[in-house]
Short mmCIF file of C-alpha atoms in Angstrom, two decimals:
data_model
loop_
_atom_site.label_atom_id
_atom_site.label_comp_id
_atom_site.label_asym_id
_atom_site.label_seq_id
_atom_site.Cartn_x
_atom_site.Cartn_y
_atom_site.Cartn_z
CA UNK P 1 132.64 86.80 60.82
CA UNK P 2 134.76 84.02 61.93
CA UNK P 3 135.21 82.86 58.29
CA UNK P 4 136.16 86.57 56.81
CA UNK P 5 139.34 87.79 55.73
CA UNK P 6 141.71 89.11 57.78
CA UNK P 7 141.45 92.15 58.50
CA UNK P 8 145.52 92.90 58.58
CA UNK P 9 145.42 91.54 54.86
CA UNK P 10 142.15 92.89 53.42
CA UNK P 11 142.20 95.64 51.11
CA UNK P 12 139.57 98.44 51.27
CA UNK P 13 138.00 100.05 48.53
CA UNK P 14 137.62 103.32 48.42
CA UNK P 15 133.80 103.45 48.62
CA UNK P 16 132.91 100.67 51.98
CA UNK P 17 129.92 100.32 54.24
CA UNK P 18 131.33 99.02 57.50
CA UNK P 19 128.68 97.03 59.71
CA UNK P 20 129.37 95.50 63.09
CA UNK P 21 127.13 93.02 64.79
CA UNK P 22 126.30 91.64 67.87
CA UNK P 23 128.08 88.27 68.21
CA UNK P 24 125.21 86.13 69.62
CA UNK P 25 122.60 86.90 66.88
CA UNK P 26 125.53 88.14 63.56
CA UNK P 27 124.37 90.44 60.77
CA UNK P 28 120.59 89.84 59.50
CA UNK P 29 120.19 87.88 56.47
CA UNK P 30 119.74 91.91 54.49
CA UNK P 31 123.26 92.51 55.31
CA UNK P 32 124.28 89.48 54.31
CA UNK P 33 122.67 89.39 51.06
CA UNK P 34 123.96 93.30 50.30
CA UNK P 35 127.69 92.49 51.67
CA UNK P 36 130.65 91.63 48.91
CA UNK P 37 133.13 90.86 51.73
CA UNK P 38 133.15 89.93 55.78
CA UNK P 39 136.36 90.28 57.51
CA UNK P 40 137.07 89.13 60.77
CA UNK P 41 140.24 89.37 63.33
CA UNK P 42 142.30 86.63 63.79
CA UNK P 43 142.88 85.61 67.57
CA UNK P 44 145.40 84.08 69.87
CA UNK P 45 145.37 82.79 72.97
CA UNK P 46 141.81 81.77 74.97
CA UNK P 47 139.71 84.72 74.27
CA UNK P 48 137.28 83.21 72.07
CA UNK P 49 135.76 86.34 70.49
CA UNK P 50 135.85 90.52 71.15
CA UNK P 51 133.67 93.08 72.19
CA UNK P 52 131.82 94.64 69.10
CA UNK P 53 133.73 97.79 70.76
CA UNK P 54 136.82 96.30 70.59
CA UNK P 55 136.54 94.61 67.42
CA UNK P 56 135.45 97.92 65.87
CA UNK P 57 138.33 100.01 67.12
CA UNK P 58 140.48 98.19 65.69
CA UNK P 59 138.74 97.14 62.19
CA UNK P 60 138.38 101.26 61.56
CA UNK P 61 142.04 101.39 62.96
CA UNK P 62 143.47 99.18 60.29
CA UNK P 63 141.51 100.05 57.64
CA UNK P 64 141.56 103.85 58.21
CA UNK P 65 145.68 103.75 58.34
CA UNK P 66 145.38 101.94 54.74
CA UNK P 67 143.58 104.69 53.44
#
């Protein structure tokens, strides 16, 4: 989510549910309502967005190394 924290400052709990969506239609209005945090990664240069892929790899990257 474009207004999330970022990811390379967030701190994961031990327990987390980790759910990706699609960028054109964004998590349903149940994940919303169950979620306590959205975290997003912060971009540079003209890409406007990632891949949920992309995005994922690293999201589980970053918060697996915390861990």
């Amino acid at each position: 989510d474009i207004k999330g924290k970022n990811v390379f400052s967030y701190l994961v709990s031990k327990k987390s549910i980790i759910a990706f969506c699609n960028e054109s239609n964004g998590p349903s209005e149940l994940v919303k309502s169950l979620a306590d945090d959205f975290i997003t990664i912060l971009g540079k240069g003209r890409a406007e967005s990632l891949n949920v892929s992309s995005a994922a790899a690293i999201i589980i990257s970053r918060l697996v190394n915390e861990m």
